[in-house]
Structure formats: C-alpha cells, structure tokens
Tab-separated table of C-alpha atoms in Angstrom:
chain	number	residue	atom	x	y	z
A	25	MET	CA	27.666	29.060	-20.094
A	26	GLU	CA	24.694	30.379	-18.652
A	27	THR	CA	21.542	28.543	-17.332
A	28	LYS	CA	18.047	29.259	-16.917
A	29	ILE	CA	16.246	26.730	-14.318
A	30	GLU	CA	12.722	25.600	-14.693
A	31	LYS	CA	11.119	22.588	-12.452
A	32	LEU	CA	8.380	21.019	-13.764
A	33	PRO	CA	6.168	17.983	-12.258
A	34	GLU	CA	6.932	14.689	-12.062
A	35	ASN	CA	10.473	15.694	-10.269
A	36	VAL	CA	11.636	17.056	-13.900
A	37	VAL	CA	13.588	20.129	-13.988
A	38	SER	CA	13.553	22.114	-17.701
A	39	VAL	CA	17.260	23.634	-18.440
A	40	ASP	CA	17.551	26.245	-21.064
A	41	ILE	CA	21.039	26.247	-21.556
A	42	ASN	CA	23.497	28.765	-23.304
A	43	ILE	CA	26.541	28.588	-25.299
A	44	PRO	CA	28.434	31.425	-26.028
A	45	ALA	CA	28.928	31.324	-29.723
A	46	LYS	CA	32.816	31.269	-29.666
A	47	ASP	CA	32.533	27.746	-28.023
A	48	ALA	CA	29.910	26.319	-30.530
A	49	VAL	CA	32.109	27.260	-33.369
A	50	THR	CA	35.009	25.543	-31.299
A	51	TYR	CA	32.196	22.228	-31.126
A	52	TYR	CA	31.396	22.349	-34.776
A	53	ASN	CA	34.907	23.561	-35.968
A	54	ASN	CA	36.403	20.196	-33.947
A	55	ALA	CA	33.668	17.619	-35.382
A	56	VAL	CA	34.794	19.123	-38.897
A	57	LYS	CA	38.278	17.982	-37.686
A	58	ARG	CA	36.753	14.491	-36.928
A	59	PHE	CA	34.835	13.672	-40.419
A	60	ALA	CA	37.903	14.847	-42.108
A	61	GLN	CA	40.250	12.512	-41.043
A	62	TYR	CA	37.837	9.259	-42.503
A	63	VAL	CA	35.217	11.177	-45.216
A	64	ASN	CA	36.632	9.956	-48.525
A	65	ILE	CA	36.723	13.510	-50.395
A	66	PRO	CA	37.971	13.099	-54.121
A	67	GLY	CA	41.500	14.682	-55.368
A	68	PHE	CA	42.072	15.711	-50.778
A	69	ARG	CA	44.243	13.566	-48.368
A	70	LYS	CA	42.613	12.709	-45.231
A	71	GLY	CA	42.402	15.002	-42.870
A	72	LYS	CA	43.463	18.061	-45.468
A	73	ALA	CA	39.657	18.672	-46.771
A	74	PRO	CA	39.068	22.145	-45.968
A	75	ARG	CA	35.647	22.870	-43.820
A	76	ASN	CA	33.496	23.822	-46.917
A	77	ILE	CA	33.862	21.004	-49.090
A	78	ILE	CA	33.737	18.744	-45.900
A	79	GLU	CA	30.095	20.433	-45.514
A	80	GLN	CA	29.316	20.057	-48.756
A	81	ASN	CA	29.558	16.370	-48.808
A	82	VAL	CA	28.717	15.511	-44.897
A	83	GLY	CA	26.373	18.202	-44.933
A	84	ALA	CA	26.468	20.947	-42.033
A	85	GLU	CA	23.099	19.635	-40.305
A	86	ARG	CA	25.224	16.272	-39.845
A	87	ILE	CA	28.567	18.051	-38.679
A	88	LYS	CA	25.739	19.958	-35.573
A	89	HIS	CA	24.418	16.691	-34.821
A	90	GLU	CA	28.320	15.247	-34.281
A	91	ALA	CA	29.392	18.361	-32.450
A	92	LEU	CA	26.453	18.487	-29.667
A	93	GLU	CA	26.506	14.312	-29.222
A	94	THR	CA	30.567	15.100	-28.146
A	95	ALA	CA	29.782	18.277	-26.312
A	96	LEU	CA	26.829	17.243	-24.772
A	97	PRO	CA	28.168	15.083	-21.721
A	98	LYS	CA	30.752	18.057	-20.492
A	99	ILE	CA	27.633	20.851	-21.064
A	100	PHE	CA	25.224	18.157	-18.875
A	101	ALA	CA	28.002	17.229	-16.795
A	102	ASP	CA	28.972	21.208	-16.213
A	103	VAL	CA	25.316	22.137	-15.619
A	104	ILE	CA	24.412	18.864	-12.711
A	105	LYS	CA	27.594	20.574	-10.875
A	106	GLU	CA	26.901	23.549	-10.888
A	107	ASN	CA	23.067	23.489	-10.003
A	108	ASP	CA	23.860	20.169	-7.478
A	109	PHE	CA	21.631	18.162	-9.183
A	110	ASP	CA	20.856	14.444	-8.367
A	111	VAL	CA	20.066	12.628	-11.581
A	112	VAL	CA	18.228	9.587	-12.017
A	113	ALA	CA	17.918	9.262	-15.621
A	114	GLN	CA	19.923	10.680	-18.614
A	115	PRO	CA	19.332	13.905	-19.715
A	116	TYR	CA	18.034	14.673	-22.850
A	117	VAL	CA	17.694	17.750	-25.356
A	118	GLU	CA	14.248	18.421	-26.004
A	119	SER	CA	15.313	21.617	-28.756
A	120	TYR	CA	18.015	23.079	-30.118
A	121	THR	CA	18.980	26.250	-32.255
A	122	TYR	CA	22.248	26.011	-33.480
A	123	ASN	CA	23.134	28.470	-36.563
A	124	VAL	CA	27.380	28.845	-36.539
A	125	GLY	CA	28.735	32.030	-35.194
A	126	GLU	CA	25.512	32.605	-32.918
A	127	ASP	CA	24.948	31.683	-29.485
A	128	LEU	CA	23.990	27.503	-29.341
A	129	LYS	CA	20.418	27.322	-27.411
A	130	ILE	CA	19.999	24.222	-26.000
A	131	ILE	CA	16.506	23.224	-24.476
A	132	ALA	CA	17.233	19.936	-22.340
A	133	LYS	CA	15.520	17.828	-19.381
A	134	MET	CA	16.480	16.315	-16.562
A	135	GLU	CA	15.214	14.219	-14.031
A	136	LEU	CA	15.860	14.513	-10.955
A	137	ARG	CA	15.690	12.060	-7.590
A	138	PRO	CA	12.416	12.780	-5.503
A	139	GLU	CA	13.241	14.697	-2.199
A	140	VAL	CA	12.725	11.922	0.694
A	141	THR	CA	11.643	12.809	3.934
A	142	LEU	CA	12.443	10.263	6.854
A	143	GLY	CA	10.230	9.644	10.088
A	144	ASP	CA	12.318	8.000	12.669
A	145	TYR	CA	14.825	5.671	11.500
A	146	LYS	CA	16.844	5.366	15.334
A	147	GLY	CA	15.759	4.882	18.834
A	148	MET	CA	12.636	2.707	18.061
A	149	THR	CA	11.297	-0.582	20.051
A	150	VAL	CA	10.246	-2.936	17.397
A	151	GLU	CA	8.117	-5.960	18.577
A	152	VAL	CA	8.770	-8.670	16.225
A	153	GLU	CA	7.041	-12.095	16.086
A	154	GLU	CA	9.746	-14.948	17.500
A	155	TYR	CA	10.258	-17.957	15.832
A	156	LYS	CA	9.356	-21.158	17.343
A	157	ILE	CA	11.360	-24.568	16.430
A	158	PRO	CA	8.270	-26.696	15.881
A	159	GLU	CA	8.177	-29.426	18.716
A	160	ASP	CA	8.927	-32.061	16.102
A	161	ALA	CA	11.579	-30.996	14.068
A	162	LEU	CA	14.778	-33.052	15.610
A	163	GLN	CA	12.266	-36.093	15.269
A	164	LYS	CA	11.351	-35.091	11.803
A	165	SER	CA	15.183	-34.650	10.686
A	166	ILE	CA	16.430	-38.055	12.041
A	167	ASP	CA	13.479	-40.000	10.202
A	168	ASN	CA	14.600	-38.455	7.445
A	169	MET	CA	18.059	-39.081	7.339
A	170	LEU	CA	16.525	-42.551	7.987
A	171	SER	CA	14.397	-42.324	5.867
A	172	GLN	CA	17.744	-41.192	3.052
A	173	SER	CA	19.687	-44.280	4.008
A	174	ALA	CA	16.841	-46.628	3.351
A	175	THR	CA	16.347	-49.675	1.560
A	176	THR	CA	14.583	-51.140	-0.431
A	177	LEU	CA	12.658	-54.451	-0.240
A	178	VAL	CA	10.159	-56.194	-2.578
A	179	VAL	CA	7.634	-57.509	-0.585
A	180	THR	CA	4.705	-60.767	-2.206
A	181	ASP	CA	2.531	-61.838	1.048
A	182	ARG	CA	0.705	-58.944	1.665
A	183	ASN	CA	-1.746	-55.820	-0.287
A	184	THR	CA	-0.464	-52.844	-0.428
A	185	LEU	CA	0.023	-49.944	2.179
A	186	ALA	CA	0.343	-46.545	2.307
A	187	THR	CA	3.430	-45.795	2.635
A	188	ASP	CA	4.555	-48.554	-0.447
A	189	THR	CA	6.331	-47.997	-3.988
A	190	VAL	CA	3.917	-50.067	-6.932
A	191	VAL	CA	4.945	-50.915	-10.146
A	192	PHE	CA	1.968	-50.976	-11.648
A	193	ASP	CA	-0.376	-50.987	-15.522
A	194	PHE	CA	-2.971	-48.168	-15.901
A	195	GLU	CA	-5.565	-47.358	-18.628
A	196	GLY	CA	-8.084	-43.926	-18.404
A	197	TYR	CA	-10.825	-43.594	-19.768
A	198	SER	CA	-13.617	-41.012	-19.409
A	199	ASN	CA	-17.067	-40.300	-20.801
A	200	GLY	CA	-16.663	-43.779	-22.593
A	201	GLU	CA	-13.257	-42.700	-24.781
A	202	LYS	CA	-9.447	-43.823	-23.818
A	203	ILE	CA	-7.674	-40.684	-22.234
A	204	GLU	CA	-4.701	-39.710	-24.563
A	205	HIS	CA	-1.513	-40.540	-22.938
A	206	GLY	CA	-3.743	-41.832	-19.743
A	207	ASP	CA	-2.032	-45.044	-19.951
A	208	ALA	CA	1.605	-46.795	-18.683
A	209	LYS	CA	2.917	-50.090	-18.067
A	210	ASN	CA	5.115	-50.937	-15.018
A	211	TYR	CA	5.062	-47.458	-13.649
A	212	THR	CA	6.352	-46.585	-10.618
A	213	LEU	CA	4.268	-44.297	-7.935
A	214	ASP	CA	5.249	-43.122	-4.530
A	215	LEU	CA	1.872	-43.668	-2.773
A	216	ALA	CA	3.005	-41.975	-0.140
A	217	ASN	CA	4.041	-39.006	-2.394
A	218	SER	CA	2.142	-38.731	-5.151
A	219	SER	CA	1.533	-35.706	-7.954
A	220	PHE	CA	-1.408	-38.284	-9.655
A	221	ILE	CA	-5.461	-36.303	-9.477
A	222	PRO	CA	-6.720	-36.569	-5.762
A	223	GLY	CA	-7.782	-39.827	-4.879
A	224	PHE	CA	-6.132	-42.048	-6.960
A	225	ALA	CA	-3.149	-43.264	-4.938
A	226	GLU	CA	-5.257	-43.599	-2.633
A	227	GLN	CA	-7.540	-46.106	-4.113
A	228	LEU	CA	-4.475	-48.141	-4.851
A	229	VAL	CA	-3.848	-49.366	-1.002
A	230	ASP	CA	-5.286	-52.445	0.427
A	231	ARG	CA	-4.423	-53.736	-3.600
A	232	PRO	CA	-3.075	-57.938	-3.994
A	233	LEU	CA	-0.467	-58.325	-6.583
A	234	GLY	CA	-1.601	-59.472	-10.090
A	235	VAL	CA	-5.272	-58.704	-9.833
A	236	ASN	CA	-6.912	-56.504	-12.069
A	237	PHE	CA	-8.861	-53.657	-10.233
A	238	GLU	CA	-10.671	-50.502	-11.259
A	239	ILE	CA	-10.351	-46.731	-10.168
A	240	ASN	CA	-12.811	-43.883	-9.909
A	241	VAL	CA	-11.620	-40.453	-10.117
A	242	THR	CA	-13.036	-37.180	-10.983
A	243	PHE	CA	-10.484	-34.339	-13.040
A	244	PRO	CA	-9.874	-31.418	-11.197
A	245	GLU	CA	-11.716	-28.099	-12.505
A	246	GLU	CA	-8.857	-26.651	-13.264
A	247	TYR	CA	-6.846	-29.853	-15.288
A	248	HIS	CA	-4.827	-27.885	-18.110
A	249	GLU	CA	-6.655	-29.979	-20.408
A	250	LYS	CA	-9.513	-28.750	-20.748
A	251	LYS	CA	-11.511	-31.060	-22.441
A	252	LEU	CA	-10.438	-33.648	-18.910
A	253	ALA	CA	-11.339	-30.642	-16.601
A	254	GLY	CA	-13.872	-31.493	-13.745
A	255	GLN	CA	-14.755	-35.066	-15.606
A	256	PRO	CA	-14.994	-38.355	-13.827
A	257	ALA	CA	-12.721	-40.712	-14.887
A	258	VAL	CA	-12.496	-44.583	-15.014
A	259	PHE	CA	-8.524	-46.187	-14.028
A	260	LYS	CA	-8.195	-50.561	-14.712
A	261	CYS	CA	-5.083	-51.386	-13.017
A	262	ILE	CA	-3.038	-54.186	-11.905
A	263	ILE	CA	-0.550	-54.323	-9.301
A	264	ASN	CA	2.830	-55.392	-11.211
A	265	GLU	CA	4.979	-55.600	-8.370
A	266	ILE	CA	4.901	-53.999	-4.551
A	267	LYS	CA	8.102	-52.465	-2.392
A	268	THR	CA	8.941	-51.463	0.771
A	269	LYS	CA	11.542	-49.036	2.517
A	270	VAL	CA	13.231	-51.327	5.626
A	271	LEU	CA	14.671	-48.080	7.696
A	272	PRO	CA	18.200	-48.268	8.999
A	273	GLU	CA	18.464	-48.714	12.794
A	274	LEU	CA	19.304	-45.376	14.955
A	275	ASN	CA	22.082	-46.299	16.625
A	276	ASP	CA	25.920	-45.458	16.996
A	277	GLU	CA	26.746	-47.221	14.218
A	278	PHE	CA	24.204	-45.701	12.143
A	279	ALA	CA	25.915	-41.839	13.675
A	280	GLN	CA	28.964	-43.051	12.752
A	281	LYS	CA	28.104	-43.234	8.763
A	282	VAL	CA	26.114	-40.187	8.128
A	283	GLY	CA	28.990	-37.641	9.761
A	284	PRO	CA	31.751	-37.415	12.342
A	285	PHE	CA	29.701	-38.668	15.505
A	286	LYS	CA	30.779	-41.364	17.774
A	287	THR	CA	27.340	-42.199	18.951
A	288	VAL	CA	24.030	-40.667	18.808
A	289	ASP	CA	23.677	-38.166	21.201
A	290	GLU	CA	26.148	-36.407	18.859
A	291	LEU	CA	23.662	-36.778	15.780
A	292	LYS	CA	21.399	-35.397	17.893
A	293	ALA	CA	23.451	-32.319	19.834
A	294	ASP	CA	24.629	-31.439	15.974
A	295	ILE	CA	21.246	-31.262	14.495
A	296	GLN	CA	19.722	-29.629	17.096
A	297	LYS	CA	22.539	-26.889	16.620
A	298	TYR	CA	21.651	-26.754	12.904
A	299	LEU	CA	18.056	-26.384	14.743
A	300	ASP	CA	19.112	-23.688	16.654
A	301	ASN	CA	21.167	-21.536	13.735
A	302	GLN	CA	18.195	-22.084	11.728
A	303	LYS	CA	16.161	-20.157	14.585
A	304	ALA	CA	18.638	-17.254	15.092
A	305	ASP	CA	18.778	-16.337	11.242
A	306	ILE	CA	15.314	-16.563	10.861
A	307	ASP	CA	14.678	-14.408	14.157
A	308	ARG	CA	17.791	-11.894	12.684
A	309	THR	CA	15.677	-11.749	8.973
A	310	ASN	CA	12.728	-11.317	10.031
A	311	SER	CA	13.995	-8.301	12.666
A	312	GLU	CA	15.588	-6.551	9.946
A	313	LYS	CA	12.633	-6.931	7.690
A	314	ALA	CA	10.317	-5.162	10.523
A	315	VAL	CA	12.407	-2.597	11.604
A	316	PHE	CA	13.396	-2.191	7.697
A	317	GLU	CA	9.446	-1.897	7.161
A	318	GLN	CA	9.139	0.651	9.881
A	319	VAL	CA	11.146	3.249	9.087
A	320	VAL	CA	10.033	3.217	5.324
A	321	ASN	CA	6.400	3.102	6.180
A	322	ALA	CA	7.094	6.892	8.029
A	323	VAL	CA	8.863	7.986	5.066
A	324	LYS	CA	7.076	10.773	2.717
A	325	VAL	CA	8.366	10.402	-1.005
A	326	ASP	CA	6.359	11.370	-4.044
A	327	ILE	CA	7.940	9.182	-6.737
A	328	GLN	CA	7.281	9.820	-10.186
A	329	GLN	CA	5.400	7.078	-12.549
A	330	SER	CA	8.967	6.817	-14.897
A	331	MET	CA	10.949	5.819	-12.190
A	332	ILE	CA	8.497	2.633	-11.598
A	333	ASP	CA	8.117	2.481	-15.003
A	334	ARG	CA	12.358	1.914	-15.662
A	335	GLU	CA	11.803	-0.764	-12.519
A	336	THR	CA	9.368	-2.403	-13.797
A	337	ASP	CA	11.714	-3.373	-17.343
A	338	GLN	CA	14.297	-4.161	-15.401
A	339	LEU	CA	11.575	-6.865	-13.197
A	340	VAL	CA	10.602	-7.896	-16.519
A	341	GLU	CA	13.854	-8.609	-18.323
A	342	GLU	CA	15.074	-10.514	-14.622
A	343	TYR	CA	11.153	-12.975	-14.753
A	344	LYS	CA	12.032	-13.630	-18.769
A	345	GLN	CA	15.653	-14.577	-17.531
A	346	LYS	CA	14.115	-16.537	-14.471
A	347	LEU	CA	10.799	-18.196	-17.327
A	348	GLN	CA	13.979	-19.181	-19.570
A	349	MET	CA	15.995	-21.204	-16.532
A	350	GLN	CA	13.274	-23.035	-15.957
A	351	GLY	CA	12.807	-24.235	-19.570
A	352	PHE	CA	9.920	-21.570	-20.052
A	353	THR	CA	9.474	-18.601	-22.332
A	354	TRP	CA	7.680	-15.298	-22.206
A	355	GLU	CA	5.336	-15.423	-24.656
A	356	GLN	CA	4.131	-19.361	-22.515
A	357	ALA	CA	3.965	-17.216	-19.177
A	358	VAL	CA	1.971	-14.556	-21.015
A	359	GLU	CA	-0.571	-17.100	-22.554
A	360	ALA	CA	-1.118	-18.833	-19.182
A	361	GLN	CA	-1.645	-15.366	-16.905
A	362	GLY	CA	-2.144	-12.792	-18.594
A	363	TYR	CA	-0.421	-9.745	-20.182
A	364	ASP	CA	-1.770	-7.353	-17.600
A	365	THR	CA	-1.880	-9.867	-14.669
A	366	ILE	CA	2.461	-10.397	-15.500
A	367	VAL	CA	3.061	-6.408	-15.375
A	368	ASN	CA	0.673	-5.246	-12.584
A	369	SER	CA	2.512	-8.211	-10.248
A	370	LEU	CA	5.823	-6.427	-11.380
A	371	LYS	CA	4.786	-2.958	-11.287
A	372	GLU	CA	4.050	-3.358	-7.565
A	373	ASP	CA	6.780	-5.516	-6.502
A	374	ALA	CA	9.030	-2.546	-8.599
A	375	ALA	CA	7.147	0.311	-6.577
A	376	VAL	CA	8.200	-1.051	-3.177
A	377	ARG	CA	11.776	-1.487	-5.110
A	378	VAL	CA	12.282	1.676	-5.839
A	379	LYS	CA	10.997	3.202	-2.678
A	380	ASN	CA	13.653	0.935	-0.267
A	381	SER	CA	16.508	2.259	-2.944
A	382	LEU	CA	15.711	5.746	-1.841
A	383	VAL	CA	15.711	5.015	1.907
A	384	ILE	CA	18.559	3.365	2.169
A	385	ASP	CA	20.264	5.952	0.314
A	386	LYS	CA	18.596	8.651	2.155
A	387	ILE	CA	19.940	6.795	5.140
A	388	ALA	CA	23.082	5.988	4.134
A	389	LYS	CA	23.744	10.161	3.102
A	390	GLU	CA	22.194	11.409	5.864
A	391	GLU	CA	24.578	8.936	8.371
A	392	ASN	CA	27.790	9.113	6.057
A	393	ILE	CA	27.711	4.897	5.161
A	394	THR	CA	29.417	3.963	2.668
A	395	VAL	CA	30.854	0.699	0.682
A	396	SER	CA	34.538	-0.139	1.440
A	397	GLN	CA	36.851	-2.068	-0.944
A	398	GLU	CA	36.720	-4.853	1.711
A	399	ASP	CA	32.562	-4.961	1.707
A	400	PHE	CA	32.199	-4.649	-2.431
A	401	THR	CA	35.315	-7.427	-2.047
A	402	ALA	CA	33.439	-9.955	0.137
A	403	LYS	CA	30.011	-9.795	-1.935
A	404	LEU	CA	32.836	-10.541	-4.992
A	405	THR	CA	33.036	-13.430	-3.035
A	406	GLU	CA	29.650	-14.906	-2.336
A	407	LEU	CA	29.402	-14.379	-5.737
A	408	SER	CA	31.986	-16.044	-7.087
A	409	ARG	CA	31.403	-19.063	-4.639
A	410	MET	CA	27.830	-19.495	-5.969
A	411	TYR	CA	28.450	-19.750	-9.294
A	412	GLN	CA	32.327	-21.539	-8.531
A	413	ILE	CA	34.205	-19.295	-10.367
A	414	ASP	CA	37.403	-18.182	-9.107
A	415	PRO	CA	37.529	-14.229	-7.930
A	416	ALA	CA	39.750	-13.066	-10.165
A	417	THR	CA	37.797	-14.612	-13.297
A	418	MET	CA	35.138	-13.453	-11.877
A	419	VAL	CA	36.047	-9.824	-11.970
A	420	LYS	CA	36.940	-10.318	-15.985
A	421	GLN	CA	33.559	-11.463	-16.792
A	422	LEU	CA	31.999	-8.665	-14.585
A	423	SER	CA	34.017	-6.051	-16.303
A	424	GLN	CA	32.218	-6.612	-19.912
A	425	THR	CA	29.042	-5.769	-17.419
A	426	PRO	CA	29.687	-2.560	-15.642
A	427	GLY	CA	25.875	-2.911	-14.719
A	428	VAL	CA	26.707	-5.866	-11.987
A	429	PHE	CA	29.507	-3.855	-10.618
A	430	ASN	CA	26.617	-1.069	-9.564
A	431	ALA	CA	24.311	-3.840	-8.260
A	432	LEU	CA	27.146	-4.994	-5.716
A	433	SER	CA	27.461	-2.044	-4.787
A	434	HIS	CA	24.134	-1.158	-3.620
A	435	GLN	CA	23.450	-4.478	-2.270
A	436	ALA	CA	26.593	-4.106	-0.132
A	437	LEU	CA	25.217	-0.449	1.013
A	438	ASN	CA	21.976	-2.127	1.696
A	439	GLU	CA	23.338	-4.298	4.264
A	440	ASN	CA	25.128	-2.034	5.756
A	441	VAL	CA	22.202	0.726	6.272
A	442	THR	CA	20.590	-2.468	7.350
A	443	LYS	CA	23.235	-3.978	10.044
A	444	PHE	CA	22.815	0.576	10.922
A	445	LEU	CA	19.023	0.068	11.965
A	446	VAL	CA	19.647	-2.739	13.587
A	447	GLU	CA	22.249	-1.537	15.617
A	448	ASN	CA	20.490	1.963	15.947
A	449	ASN	CA	16.913	0.489	17.187
A	450	THR	CA	15.727	-2.410	19.700
A	451	VAL	CA	13.956	-5.760	18.975
A	452	LYS	CA	11.702	-7.191	20.722
A	453	LEU	CA	10.542	-10.606	20.247
A	454	LYS	CA	7.506	-11.564	21.333
C-alpha cells in the first residue's frame, strides 16, 4: 500500500491510497464468496455459484461496495498507524477507482486532533477568593431544624401575621372581566413563602377571619398570559382559617430527637463541622477551577469548527433528555426561548468543553497521567450509588452503551489531571 498525504485547512488531511491490484482482487473475491453464502441462485447450492454468476445476480458495483466496506477499517487503521495520525472523527472516502485487475485508488479525508501548545501549567501561584461562612449560618441552620419540627396551630383570636399560613377563597377580575382560572375555594397559602403575583400575599396580612375584602395588584409585564401582562386586577377574598407554626424549644431533648446528640452543644458542634467541611469543599472546588482556567487561558490551539459542531449536537441531545426528565419537550423550549438562542448558547458551551478536553488530554500525555482500574472502578461505584444499582448490574447495563464507558474513563482522567495541577501549583486563598 502506498500513500500520499496532503494537509488541508481545519486540521484535515487528504490521503491518496494506492492498493496493489492483487490485494484489490483478494478483497473482491472475498466479497463474492460472502455473497455466495446467502444469495439464492436457481440451479446452485449456497456457496457453490461461480464468480460470474454472482456478478450477474448481484452486480459488480455492489460487490465492490461490499469489498470496500470490509477492507476499509483495516486500510484506515494501517494509514493512521503508519503516519501516527491522531484522528478525532471517522475517516471517510471522498472518491475511489476500483477496476478489478488494476490498483485500487482511494482518496480519503481524515480529521486530526488540533495541535495544543501549552503555556505554564506547573509552578504557578494562583490567588483564589476564600469562601467565608456567613456569620448567621449556624443560627439559620438551627432555625431551619426547628421549623422542620414545628407543629401547626389554628388560631381564631387575631388577624393574620406575615408568618402565618392562611386558607382562603378568592376570585379575580381584570378590566371588569372575571379572570379565567383566577379563583379558588379554601386555597392554602404560606404568606412568608408565596409565589403569587407580587403584592398579593402582603395584602393578606393583618386580615380578620370571615370578613370579605378586596386587594389590588398588577400583573408583571412578563406574565405568561399575554392578555393579563401588565394589567391591573382586583381579587375578592375571605379568610377561612389562620394557621401558625409553633416551634419546639431548643434544648437537650430536641437535640436528642433530631440526631445522635446528648446536648444542644453537641448538635451545634455537628452543624459547625458540616459548615466547615462545606467551606473546605467550596475552597477546593474554586481552587481547582481557578488553576485550570489559568492553564487553559495560556494555551494556544486552533479548534476546527467541525469539532465544536459535533459537541454542540451532543449538548443538544443532553438538553433534550434534561427537558424530558422535567416534563417538557424540545419543541416547547424552542417556542419559549427561540432555536437560535438555545443553540448559540450550547455552541459557546461546546467550544469550552472541546478546548478543556484537548488541554486535559495534552497534559495527560505530557505527564504520563493515566486512568487505573481502581480509578475506573471508583467512577462505576459512584454511578451505581447515584442510581441505586449494584455495580455488577451497572456494568451489564453500560456494556450496551460503550460511549458511557468512554465518558466515565474521561471523567476519571479529568479528575487525575486536575489533582496533578493542584498539587503542582500553589494556591493562595485571599
């Protein structure tokens, strides 16, 4: 086999491949034998029809296609190995000349990985803003725990407070017309955590039980119902029930109920430990991100658009899956946001992902960073825990989708490279 290489723009090479006539004939004859095994030809048993009969029934061009489809993977593999090509997409045939008895001539295109020129990636000093635990974080955590353990008490001897939950009837009107689906009976609303129209819940405060009243609001300009967007409205209301939360007392008995603690001090110490661990996790994540961003910013690489387009297609499919999990469709998202808005945003993400991936692979190659069996097993275990499936079943399911194995392997490589970068650079928290 002889090859002639021509470099083209966008990290593509054109490869002229010349296969000797004897090899081309072998490919052709082998294809004839395969057709003979399953083509029914009157007067001949399967596998016994001669070549000229097979050609008459199947057609020489179809036989050539079969011969090429079988031979090309080995041909491409040999070309790639011989020229030490790092291809990033499936090579394809642009044209070929296949006359039995003559040399087989193929012109193929191969897309190569762009050359990555690293800047500084070791021995740097990177400053990162330190995460500060809010001063009221401990108290807020305790308040949340008390709130989760609160009991509800129905009150009848006072007006509503901003911290109450009310059960009420309402009926809405806008521009003199009743609002469709703008009414309800015995609707429960937490006044402190309302998602109603701005100003609605606030006007339910300091209201007595059983008395009719009206509140006036204005629908937001971006309200989903175009007819009501920016329009004033009047709601006729009556409070049927007022409920208030009764918080438990913060004492040792409460601490013993919510966890393996004997005293309030032990509970507080456990919460503080959680907050400290959270701070450490955030600082570590921010440090890893800052170091990697500084490394990436110093990299020089010309990424061909085709790589970004393929990554964009992958992100579109991931986005569709997320929408489906949330109960929406791609068509609904396009209608709400616009096709160009969604795709252009995903293209930006795709460009970042492609560059990051190229940088990770380059550093891994330079530093001989690999993924061990232990690394891969850890990723599998992490995934099986996430989906609550035992590892053996997870491996069986993933064996049907090899792409997931590659993704897990690349995640593990990403983590190993990130660990290397953090260990070989100095991070200063400021």
